[in-house]
Coordinates of C-alpha atoms in Angstrom, one line a residue:
M1 CA 111.8 96.4 112.7
T2 CA 109.5 98.1 115.3
L3 CA 109.5 101.8 115.8
T4 CA 111.7 102.0 118.7
Q5 CA 113.9 99.8 116.6
R6 CA 114.1 102.7 113.8
W7 CA 114.5 105.0 116.4
F8 CA 117.6 104.0 118.0
A9 CA 118.6 102.7 114.4
L10 CA 119.4 106.7 113.6
T11 CA 122.6 107.2 115.0
E12 CA 123.2 109.0 117.7
S13 CA 124.0 112.4 115.9
A14 CA 120.8 112.2 114.0
R15 CA 118.8 111.5 116.5
T16 CA 120.3 114.7 118.5
D17 CA 120.2 116.9 115.5
A18 CA 117.1 116.3 115.1
L19 CA 116.4 117.9 118.8
R20 CA 118.2 120.5 117.7
Q21 CA 116.9 121.5 114.6
A22 CA 112.8 120.4 115.6
R23 CA 111.7 124.2 115.5
A24 CA 112.9 124.8 112.1
R25 CA 112.6 121.2 110.8
S26 CA 108.3 121.7 112.0
G27 CA 107.0 122.9 108.9
V28 CA 105.5 125.9 110.9
P29 CA 107.2 129.5 110.7
D30 CA 107.8 132.3 113.3
I31 CA 105.5 134.9 112.9
A32 CA 108.0 137.6 111.6
D33 CA 108.2 135.3 108.6
R34 CA 105.6 137.5 106.4
S35 CA 105.9 136.1 103.4
A36 CA 104.9 132.7 104.6
W37 CA 102.4 133.4 106.6
E38 CA 100.6 135.3 104.3
K39 CA 100.2 133.1 101.4
R40 CA 98.0 130.8 103.4
D41 CA 94.5 130.0 102.4
P42 CA 92.7 133.1 102.3
E43 CA 89.0 131.6 103.3
M44 CA 90.8 129.6 105.9
A45 CA 92.6 132.5 107.5
A46 CA 90.1 134.5 107.2
A47 CA 87.2 131.9 109.4
I48 CA 90.0 132.0 112.0
I49 CA 90.8 135.8 112.2
A50 CA 86.7 136.5 112.2
E51 CA 86.9 134.1 115.3
A52 CA 89.8 135.8 117.4
A53 CA 88.0 139.3 116.3
N54 CA 85.0 138.0 118.1
D55 CA 86.6 136.3 121.0
A56 CA 88.3 139.9 121.6
D57 CA 85.0 141.4 122.5
Q58 CA 84.4 139.0 124.8
P59 CA 85.2 138.4 128.8
W60 CA 87.9 135.5 129.4
P61 CA 86.0 132.5 130.7
A62 CA 86.4 131.7 134.3
T63 CA 87.6 128.6 135.7
L64 CA 86.3 128.0 138.8
L65 CA 86.5 126.2 142.0
S66 CA 82.7 125.5 142.5
D67 CA 82.4 124.0 138.8
Y68 CA 85.6 122.2 139.7
A69 CA 84.1 120.6 142.9
R70 CA 80.6 119.8 141.1
Y71 CA 82.4 116.5 139.4
W72 CA 82.4 115.1 143.7
R73 CA 79.3 117.0 144.4
D74 CA 76.8 115.9 141.5
G75 CA 79.1 114.2 139.4
V76 CA 78.8 117.2 136.4
R77 CA 82.1 117.3 134.3
T78 CA 81.3 120.1 131.8
A79 CA 80.6 122.9 133.9
Y80 CA 84.4 122.9 134.7
E81 CA 86.0 121.7 131.4
N82 CA 83.7 123.6 129.4
P83 CA 85.1 126.9 130.1
A84 CA 88.5 125.4 130.6
G85 CA 87.9 124.0 127.1
E86 CA 86.8 127.6 125.7
V87 CA 90.1 128.8 127.5
R88 CA 92.2 127.0 125.4
R89 CA 90.1 127.7 122.6
R90 CA 90.4 130.9 122.3
T91 CA 94.1 130.7 123.2
A92 CA 94.7 128.7 120.4
A93 CA 92.8 131.2 118.1
A94 CA 94.6 134.4 119.1
V95 CA 97.4 132.2 118.4
V96 CA 96.5 131.6 114.8
A97 CA 95.3 135.2 114.1
A98 CA 98.6 136.5 115.6
S99 CA 100.5 134.4 112.9
L100 CA 98.0 135.3 110.2
T101 CA 98.7 138.8 110.5
G102 CA 101.1 140.1 112.5
D103 CA 98.5 142.2 114.5
E104 CA 99.9 142.8 118.0
R105 CA 96.6 143.2 119.5
Y106 CA 96.2 139.0 118.5
V107 CA 99.6 138.8 120.0
D108 CA 98.4 140.4 123.3
Q109 CA 95.3 137.7 123.6
A110 CA 97.3 135.2 122.8
A111 CA 99.7 136.7 125.5
D112 CA 96.9 136.8 127.9
G113 CA 95.3 133.1 127.1
L114 CA 98.9 131.8 127.6
L115 CA 99.3 133.3 130.9
L116 CA 95.7 132.1 131.8
L117 CA 96.6 128.6 131.3
C118 CA 99.9 128.9 133.3
E119 CA 98.7 130.4 136.6
Q120 CA 95.3 127.8 136.8
T121 CA 95.9 126.1 139.8
T122 CA 95.7 122.4 137.7
W123 CA 95.3 121.3 133.5
C124 CA 94.0 118.1 134.6
W125 CA 90.2 117.7 134.2
A126 CA 88.1 116.7 137.7
A127 CA 87.5 113.1 136.5
H128 CA 90.8 112.2 136.4
E129 CA 92.1 114.0 139.5
V130 CA 93.5 111.0 141.2
V131 CA 94.7 112.3 144.3
A132 CA 92.3 114.6 145.4
T133 CA 89.8 112.2 145.1
E134 CA 92.0 109.8 147.8
R135 CA 91.8 112.3 150.0
H136 CA 88.7 113.4 149.6
E137 CA 89.3 116.9 148.4
V138 CA 88.5 118.7 145.9
V139 CA 91.5 121.5 145.3
P140 CA 94.2 119.6 143.4
D141 CA 97.5 119.6 145.0
Q142 CA 100.2 121.5 142.5
D143 CA 103.0 119.4 144.0
Q144 CA 101.3 116.4 142.5
P145 CA 99.8 117.2 139.5
Y146 CA 98.2 114.4 137.1
L147 CA 99.5 114.3 134.2
D148 CA 95.7 113.8 132.0
L149 CA 94.1 114.3 128.3
G150 CA 93.8 117.9 129.9
A151 CA 97.5 118.3 131.1
A152 CA 98.6 117.3 127.4
E153 CA 96.5 119.3 125.7
T154 CA 97.4 122.3 127.4
V155 CA 101.4 122.0 127.4
A156 CA 100.9 121.1 123.7
I157 CA 99.3 124.8 123.4
L158 CA 102.1 126.2 125.4
A159 CA 104.5 124.6 123.2
W160 CA 102.9 125.4 119.0
A161 CA 102.3 128.9 120.8
D162 CA 106.1 129.1 121.7
L163 CA 107.5 127.9 118.4
T164 CA 105.0 130.6 115.8
L165 CA 104.8 133.3 118.2
A166 CA 108.3 133.5 119.7
S167 CA 109.6 136.9 118.5
A168 CA 106.8 138.5 119.3
L169 CA 106.2 136.8 122.5
D170 CA 109.9 138.1 123.4
E171 CA 108.8 141.2 122.1
R172 CA 105.3 142.4 123.9
V173 CA 105.6 140.3 126.6
P174 CA 109.7 139.1 127.6
G175 CA 109.3 136.7 130.9
L176 CA 106.6 134.6 129.4
R177 CA 108.2 132.0 128.0
R178 CA 110.5 131.5 130.6
R179 CA 107.3 130.8 132.7
L180 CA 105.8 128.2 130.1
R181 CA 108.7 126.3 130.1
E182 CA 108.9 126.0 134.1
E183 CA 105.4 124.9 133.9
A184 CA 105.4 121.9 131.4
R185 CA 108.6 120.9 133.2
R186 CA 106.7 121.1 136.7
R187 CA 103.2 119.7 135.5
V188 CA 104.3 117.6 132.6
F189 CA 108.2 116.4 132.0
R190 CA 109.2 115.4 135.8
P191 CA 105.8 113.9 136.2
F192 CA 106.2 111.7 132.5
L193 CA 109.9 111.2 133.5
D194 CA 110.0 110.2 137.1
D195 CA 107.0 108.0 137.2
R196 CA 106.1 105.1 134.9
R197 CA 102.8 104.2 137.1
W198 CA 100.5 106.3 134.5
H199 CA 97.5 104.0 133.3
W200 CA 98.0 105.3 129.9
L201 CA 101.5 104.5 129.6
G202 CA 99.6 100.5 128.3
L203 CA 102.2 99.0 130.4
D204 CA 99.5 96.3 131.6
G205 CA 99.1 95.6 127.9
H206 CA 95.8 97.8 128.3
L207 CA 96.0 100.2 125.3
H208 CA 93.6 103.0 124.2
N209 CA 93.6 106.4 122.7
W210 CA 95.0 108.2 125.9
N211 CA 98.4 107.0 124.7
P212 CA 99.3 108.3 121.6
W213 CA 97.2 111.5 122.4
I214 CA 99.2 112.3 125.5
H215 CA 102.6 111.0 124.5
G216 CA 102.1 113.1 121.0
Q217 CA 101.3 116.2 122.9
I218 CA 104.3 115.3 125.2
L219 CA 106.7 115.0 122.1
T220 CA 105.6 118.7 121.0
A221 CA 106.5 120.4 124.2
A222 CA 109.6 118.3 124.6
L223 CA 110.9 119.5 121.0
F224 CA 109.6 122.6 121.1
L225 CA 109.5 123.9 125.1
E226 CA 112.6 122.1 126.7
P227 CA 116.1 124.0 126.1
E228 CA 118.2 121.2 127.6
L229 CA 119.1 118.9 125.5
S230 CA 119.2 115.5 128.0
T231 CA 115.5 116.7 129.2
Q232 CA 114.4 116.5 125.7
Q233 CA 116.1 113.1 124.8
A234 CA 115.3 110.9 127.8
V235 CA 111.6 112.4 127.0
V236 CA 111.6 111.7 123.3
D237 CA 112.9 108.4 123.9
L238 CA 110.0 107.1 126.7
V239 CA 107.8 109.2 124.0
V240 CA 108.8 106.1 120.9
D241 CA 108.7 103.6 123.5
G242 CA 105.2 104.3 124.4
L243 CA 103.7 105.5 120.3
D244 CA 105.4 101.7 119.7
R245 CA 103.5 100.0 122.5
Y246 CA 100.3 101.3 121.1
L247 CA 101.0 100.6 117.5
G248 CA 101.7 97.2 118.6
S249 CA 98.4 96.8 120.1
L250 CA 96.2 98.0 116.9
P251 CA 94.5 95.0 114.9
A252 CA 95.8 94.1 111.2
D253 CA 93.1 94.7 109.9
G254 CA 92.8 98.7 110.5
G255 CA 89.9 98.9 113.1
C256 CA 89.3 100.7 116.2
D257 CA 87.3 98.9 118.8
E258 CA 86.8 102.7 120.0
G259 CA 84.8 103.9 117.1
Y260 CA 85.0 106.4 114.5
A261 CA 84.9 109.5 116.4
Y262 CA 87.8 108.0 118.7
W263 CA 89.9 107.1 115.8
W264 CA 90.7 110.6 115.8
N265 CA 92.2 111.2 119.0
G266 CA 93.7 107.4 118.7
P267 CA 95.1 106.6 115.5
A268 CA 94.8 109.8 114.1
R269 CA 97.3 110.8 116.6
L270 CA 99.7 108.4 116.6
A271 CA 99.7 109.3 113.2
E272 CA 100.6 112.8 113.9
A273 CA 103.2 112.1 116.3
L274 CA 104.5 110.1 113.9
E275 CA 104.4 112.9 110.9
L276 CA 106.5 115.3 113.9
L277 CA 109.0 112.5 114.6
D278 CA 109.4 112.0 110.7
R279 CA 109.7 116.0 109.8
V280 CA 112.1 116.3 112.5
T281 CA 114.4 113.6 111.4
N282 CA 114.3 114.8 107.6
G283 CA 112.4 112.0 106.5
E284 CA 115.0 109.6 108.1
L285 CA 112.8 107.8 110.2
A286 CA 110.6 106.6 107.7
P287 CA 107.7 105.3 109.8
W288 CA 104.7 104.7 107.1
D289 CA 105.2 101.4 106.0
L290 CA 105.0 100.0 109.8
E291 CA 101.7 97.7 109.8
P292 CA 99.2 98.6 110.1
L293 CA 99.1 102.5 109.6
A294 CA 97.6 102.1 105.7
E295 CA 95.0 100.3 107.1
L296 CA 94.4 102.4 109.8
A297 CA 94.4 104.9 107.1
R298 CA 91.2 103.8 105.5
Y299 CA 89.2 103.2 108.7
P300 CA 87.0 106.5 108.1
Q301 CA 86.2 105.9 104.7
R302 CA 84.9 102.4 105.8
M303 CA 83.0 103.4 108.4
A304 CA 81.3 106.6 106.6
L305 CA 78.0 107.0 105.7
G306 CA 77.5 110.1 104.1
D307 CA 76.4 113.6 104.6
G308 CA 78.5 113.7 107.3
W309 CA 76.9 110.2 109.4
Y310 CA 78.9 107.3 110.4
V311 CA 79.1 104.1 111.7
N312 CA 79.3 104.5 115.3
V313 CA 80.1 101.5 118.1
G314 CA 80.8 102.1 121.7
D315 CA 81.4 106.5 122.7
G316 CA 81.0 108.9 120.2
P317 CA 78.0 110.7 117.8
A318 CA 76.9 109.4 114.6
R319 CA 77.3 112.5 113.2
P320 CA 80.6 113.9 114.8
D321 CA 81.4 117.8 114.5
D322 CA 83.2 118.6 111.5
G323 CA 85.5 121.2 113.4
Y324 CA 86.6 118.2 115.3
Q325 CA 87.8 116.3 112.3
P326 CA 91.2 117.7 111.1
W327 CA 91.0 116.5 107.2
H328 CA 94.4 117.6 106.8
V329 CA 96.1 114.6 108.8
L330 CA 94.3 111.9 107.1
H331 CA 95.2 113.6 103.8
R332 CA 98.5 113.9 104.8
W333 CA 98.5 110.5 105.9
G334 CA 97.5 109.7 102.3
V335 CA 100.0 111.3 100.6
R336 CA 102.4 109.3 102.9
I337 CA 101.2 105.8 102.3
D338 CA 100.2 106.8 98.5
D339 CA 96.8 106.0 99.1
Q340 CA 94.3 107.6 96.5
D341 CA 91.0 106.5 98.0
V342 CA 92.6 108.0 101.1
R343 CA 93.5 111.4 100.1
A344 CA 90.1 111.7 97.7
H345 CA 88.2 110.8 101.6
A346 CA 89.8 113.5 103.2
A347 CA 89.3 115.7 100.2
A348 CA 85.9 115.5 99.9
H349 CA 86.0 117.6 103.1
R350 CA 88.0 120.1 101.9
Q351 CA 85.8 123.2 102.9
A352 CA 85.4 122.2 106.1
G353 CA 87.9 124.3 107.1
I354 CA 90.8 124.5 110.1
A355 CA 89.0 124.7 113.4
P356 CA 91.5 126.3 116.2
K357 CA 88.9 123.8 118.9
A358 CA 90.5 120.9 117.4
G359 CA 93.9 121.7 118.7
L360 CA 96.4 124.6 117.9
G361 CA 99.1 122.4 116.7
R362 CA 96.4 120.3 114.0
A363 CA 95.6 124.5 113.3
L364 CA 98.8 125.6 112.3
I365 CA 99.9 122.4 110.4
G366 CA 96.7 122.6 108.5
L367 CA 97.2 126.1 107.3
T368 CA 100.9 125.5 106.5
D369 CA 100.2 122.3 104.3
D370 CA 100.5 123.7 100.9
H371 CA 99.0 120.4 99.7
W372 CA 95.8 120.5 101.3
R373 CA 95.4 124.0 100.6
D374 CA 95.6 122.9 96.6
A375 CA 93.4 119.6 97.2
Q376 CA 90.6 119.3 95.4
P377 CA 86.9 118.3 97.1
T378 CA 86.2 115.5 95.3
A379 CA 83.9 112.6 95.9
L380 CA 83.2 109.9 98.8
P381 CA 85.3 107.0 98.1
L382 CA 82.6 104.6 99.8
P383 CA 83.4 101.0 99.6
V384 CA 80.4 99.2 98.7
S385 CA 81.3 96.3 101.6
S386 CA 84.3 96.2 104.1
W387 CA 85.0 93.8 106.8
L388 CA 87.5 93.8 109.8
P389 CA 88.0 90.5 111.1
D390 CA 90.0 91.9 113.8
V391 CA 86.9 93.8 115.5
Q392 CA 84.7 91.7 113.9
L393 CA 82.9 94.9 111.9
L394 CA 81.0 94.2 108.7
V395 CA 80.0 97.9 106.6
S396 CA 77.7 96.7 103.7
R397 CA 76.1 99.3 101.2
E398 CA 74.3 98.7 98.0
Q399 CA 76.3 100.5 95.9
A400 CA 80.2 101.9 95.7
G401 CA 80.9 105.8 95.7
T402 CA 77.3 106.8 96.7
T403 CA 75.2 107.2 99.1
N404 CA 72.0 106.1 97.3
G405 CA 69.8 102.9 98.7
L406 CA 70.5 101.2 101.9
A407 CA 73.4 100.3 104.3
L408 CA 74.1 98.2 106.4
A409 CA 76.4 97.7 109.7
I410 CA 76.7 95.0 112.7
K411 CA 79.3 93.6 114.7
G412 CA 80.5 91.3 116.8
G413 CA 83.1 91.4 119.7
H414 CA 83.2 92.1 123.3
N415 CA 81.4 93.8 126.4
A416 CA 84.9 94.8 127.5
E417 CA 86.4 97.1 124.4
N418 CA 87.3 100.9 125.1
H419 CA 84.5 103.0 125.7
N420 CA 82.4 99.5 125.4
H421 CA 78.4 99.7 124.9
N422 CA 76.8 96.5 125.6
D423 CA 76.4 95.8 121.8
V424 CA 77.8 92.2 120.7
G425 CA 75.2 91.4 117.7
S426 CA 73.7 95.3 117.1
Y427 CA 73.4 96.7 114.0
L428 CA 72.4 99.8 112.2
V429 CA 70.5 100.8 109.1
A430 CA 70.9 103.6 106.7
L431 CA 69.3 105.1 103.9
D432 CA 71.0 107.4 101.5
G433 CA 73.2 107.8 104.3
T434 CA 70.9 108.8 107.0
P435 CA 70.8 106.3 110.4
V436 CA 67.2 105.1 110.7
V437 CA 68.4 102.1 112.9
I438 CA 70.7 103.4 115.0
D439 CA 73.6 103.5 117.6
L440 CA 72.4 106.2 119.9
G441 CA 76.7 106.8 120.7
Q442 CA 78.2 109.0 123.6
P443 CA 75.6 110.4 125.8
T444 CA 77.6 113.6 128.1
Y445 CA 80.0 112.4 129.9
T446 CA 79.6 112.5 134.0
R447 CA 81.0 111.0 137.4
I448 CA 79.4 108.0 136.4
S449 CA 80.4 107.6 133.1
F450 CA 83.8 105.4 133.9
S451 CA 83.0 104.1 137.1
K452 CA 81.2 100.6 137.8
R453 CA 77.8 102.6 137.4
R454 CA 78.7 103.3 133.8
Y455 CA 75.6 100.9 132.7
E456 CA 72.5 102.5 134.5
Q457 CA 73.3 104.9 131.4
W458 CA 70.3 103.5 129.4
V459 CA 72.0 104.5 126.0
V460 CA 74.7 101.9 126.5
R461 CA 72.7 98.8 127.8
S462 CA 71.5 96.3 125.3
E463 CA 68.1 97.4 125.6
W464 CA 68.9 100.1 123.9
H465 CA 70.2 98.8 121.1
N466 CA 69.2 96.7 118.2
L467 CA 69.5 93.1 120.2
P468 CA 66.7 90.6 122.2
V469 CA 66.2 90.4 125.6
I470 CA 66.4 87.2 126.2
A471 CA 64.2 85.6 129.4
G472 CA 64.6 88.9 130.8
H473 CA 68.4 89.3 130.5
E474 CA 69.9 92.1 129.1
Q475 CA 74.3 91.8 128.0
P476 CA 76.1 92.2 130.9
P477 CA 79.8 94.1 130.5
G478 CA 83.1 92.3 130.4
A479 CA 85.6 90.5 128.2
E480 CA 83.5 86.8 128.6
W481 CA 80.1 88.0 127.2
R482 CA 81.5 87.8 123.4
A483 CA 80.0 86.5 120.0
G484 CA 81.3 83.0 118.5
G485 CA 81.1 81.5 115.3
I486 CA 81.3 84.5 112.8
D487 CA 80.8 83.4 109.5
V488 CA 81.0 86.3 106.5
Q489 CA 80.0 85.9 103.2
Q490 CA 80.8 89.1 100.7
S491 CA 79.5 88.9 97.2
P492 CA 78.9 91.2 94.5
T493 CA 75.0 90.9 95.2
T494 CA 74.8 90.0 98.7
D495 CA 77.0 90.3 102.1
T496 CA 76.1 88.1 105.0
F497 CA 77.5 88.3 108.6
S498 CA 76.0 85.6 111.1
A499 CA 77.4 85.1 115.0
E500 CA 76.7 83.2 117.7
L501 CA 75.4 85.2 120.5
S502 CA 74.6 82.9 123.5
A503 CA 78.3 83.8 125.2
A504 CA 76.6 87.1 125.3
Y505 CA 73.5 86.6 127.8
P506 CA 73.6 84.9 130.9
V507 CA 70.8 82.5 130.0
P508 CA 71.9 78.9 130.8
E509 CA 71.8 76.5 127.9
L510 CA 70.9 79.7 125.4
A511 CA 71.3 79.0 121.9
W512 CA 70.8 81.8 119.9
R513 CA 72.0 82.5 116.2
R514 CA 72.1 85.9 114.2
T515 CA 71.7 86.4 110.7
A516 CA 72.1 89.8 108.9
T517 CA 71.8 90.1 105.2
L518 CA 72.2 92.8 102.7
D519 CA 70.5 91.5 99.2
R520 CA 71.6 94.3 96.6
Q521 CA 69.2 92.5 94.2
A522 CA 66.5 93.0 96.1
G523 CA 67.3 96.3 97.6
A524 CA 66.7 94.5 101.4
I525 CA 68.3 94.0 104.4
R526 CA 67.5 90.9 106.3
I527 CA 67.9 89.9 110.2
Y528 CA 67.3 86.6 111.1
D529 CA 67.3 85.2 114.7
E530 CA 67.0 81.7 115.3
W531 CA 66.9 80.2 119.2
N532 CA 66.2 77.4 121.6
D533 CA 63.6 77.7 123.8
V534 CA 64.6 79.8 126.8
G535 CA 61.0 81.9 127.8
P536 CA 60.0 85.1 127.2
T537 CA 62.1 87.2 124.5
A538 CA 61.3 90.4 123.2
I539 CA 63.7 92.0 119.8
H540 CA 64.0 95.8 120.3
H541 CA 65.0 98.2 117.6
V542 CA 66.3 101.8 118.3
L543 CA 64.6 104.3 116.1
A544 CA 65.5 107.7 114.4
G545 CA 62.7 109.7 112.9
P546 CA 59.2 109.9 113.2
P547 CA 57.2 106.4 113.1
K548 CA 54.0 107.1 109.9
E549 CA 52.4 104.0 109.9
H550 CA 52.1 101.3 112.6
R551 CA 49.9 97.9 112.3
A552 CA 50.8 94.4 112.6
G553 CA 53.8 92.9 111.3
E554 CA 54.9 96.7 109.9
L555 CA 56.1 100.2 110.6
I556 CA 56.9 102.7 108.4
V557 CA 59.7 105.3 109.4
E558 CA 60.6 108.6 108.1
T559 CA 64.3 109.2 108.1
L560 CA 65.9 112.6 109.7
A561 CA 66.7 113.1 106.0
G562 CA 62.8 113.2 105.2
K563 CA 63.0 109.7 103.5
A564 CA 61.2 106.3 104.7
I565 CA 61.9 102.9 105.5
R566 CA 59.6 99.9 106.0
L567 CA 60.5 97.3 108.7
T568 CA 58.0 94.2 108.4
W569 CA 57.7 90.9 110.3
D570 CA 55.2 88.4 111.1
P571 CA 52.3 90.1 111.2
A572 CA 51.1 87.3 113.9
L573 CA 53.7 88.8 116.1
G574 CA 51.3 91.2 116.3
E575 CA 52.4 95.0 115.8
G576 CA 54.3 95.3 119.1
I577 CA 55.0 98.2 121.6
L578 CA 56.3 101.4 120.3
E579 CA 58.0 103.4 122.6
P580 CA 58.9 107.4 122.1
K581 CA 62.0 108.4 124.5
A582 CA 63.0 111.9 124.7
V583 CA 66.2 112.9 124.5
D584 CA 67.2 115.6 126.9
D585 CA 71.5 114.6 126.8
V586 CA 73.0 118.1 124.6
L587 CA 75.3 115.7 122.7
L588 CA 72.1 112.8 121.7
S589 CA 69.7 115.4 121.4
G590 CA 72.3 117.4 118.8
V591 CA 72.3 114.3 116.5
W592 CA 69.3 112.7 116.9
G593 CA 66.4 115.2 117.4
P594 CA 64.1 115.7 120.6
L595 CA 62.9 112.2 120.6
V596 CA 64.0 108.7 119.4
H597 CA 61.7 105.8 119.3
R598 CA 62.3 102.0 120.6
L599 CA 60.2 99.0 118.9
I600 CA 60.0 95.7 121.4
V601 CA 58.8 92.8 119.4
P602 CA 57.2 90.0 122.1
V603 CA 58.2 86.7 120.2
N604 CA 57.1 83.4 121.6
Q605 CA 59.3 80.9 119.6
S606 CA 61.9 80.7 117.1
P607 CA 62.6 82.1 114.3
F608 CA 62.3 86.2 114.5
H609 CA 62.6 87.3 110.3
L610 CA 62.9 91.5 110.0
T611 CA 63.0 92.8 106.6
I612 CA 63.6 96.3 106.2
T613 CA 63.3 98.0 102.8
A614 CA 63.2 101.6 101.2
L615 CA 60.0 103.4 101.1
Q616 CA 59.0 104.4 97.5
G617 CA 58.0 108.0 97.3
E618 CA 57.3 110.4 99.7
P619 CA 56.0 109.1 103.8
T620 CA 52.9 110.1 104.5

């Protein structure tokens, strides 16, 4: 049965009981239950209380019209999104600190934040504000609220705060909870029920992370904020239908075409919504055997390189902020599907703590998860080889269960994936867990990030991936530009990925085959490109870490962790061109530092053979 079929297979009384008992079955106690809150993990609690205490000494951020208007004036999104996000984070931290301590000071701090959120003209981020854009205005219309990620995140804070602080809010600020419900109805429930044209519903078949992210937050709000049973029922029925649509769109191999960082806001959001539904039905929904939930839970361990580094394709950092990765979500998922490796991968990050900036619901659930509190950190269960045929991604390392040695990741796919970069056939190489032949990942989002001008951004273009520029042509965007003829061979000694890249380039009569091999016995990665004569061509490689030696047919690069790799090719092709590139984007420089390099090797004829090995000893 599908998720929707399972939901409606429950008796009407069971579904009604789930809605009426949702608050009691949430697993999150009210602030008045001091014995429940006082047994929380003391280290995690102390960190959050300290965060809220520090916030109390700072003025609340202002969300200004002039900052909102910058999206239309100069394309800058962060001028408004950052302070708006800071209001949400501070409110969440205060809610958690109030719950943990019972201190009225934090209750008042949380109430201040909640009312600030209620008084914001809009919860929608400017980049999503369609109504204002169509009118050539910069002021949102309060009578036509746009239901986006910002609105979903905000209403979820209201809902979780109401759940855990109910008694304290009634005592300290009577009337505030009524206001929370009014805002939820006006800005979220009515738009959700009355307008079914939202693109993130996926009714056109195009599904992405907005679907589970928004549906999950609306589910939370309906269960904890909406007192009318009929409205609850209507909202939850539509949420289940929407989540089912997303689940049905996911590949059987458990891959995520949006990449690892967005996995936390796609499949992981789906799992959280399913877990909440499972809780409020007292386990009667039992969705965990639905395909491909088990494979989706294994994606993080398959993408892990080590030391916080992950294989990143499309948008997303190669080293995400640990505070935005709620590992307890994955741990409970592993418990539900009874997968020891999934639990172990999550438990390896047990010391990361609980960060309110990842979401109030995530923080409250994580703190009240006794299994997570008692989880013992373990080594990462790194698989030696992972092939995801649906998303066409191979990740191979020299040894299982360790970051030691070389790791190779290479993808096929097409150039209309969610959060796409033009990267068909690109690869990355890591040494001892640290990427050195890299995918740059996500730049700071601006007005052009998801517009027709997206591919003006240098980091999303194929010439800034590890790919050829053929007869002067890069890869264009679009689903028609794709890999073909995929062949993957895995063995204890070697993993090989081979693909035809001809259909990824607008070059007539092109024939181009790329083969990438990790040879475990030799401790080497080999990239072999073979093509027909189509004109001047150059092979590009993007590198992190300082170059140390560069000569004809050889380049030595020190990794960001202080080790080194050697890239070698036919010396007759010369030394190539080594270009430094200043990284002035704060998201990119936070991962790669202020400078990356691009090695361009012009080639006159086929084939081109590149070998990558670890350099023994310290780089000079």
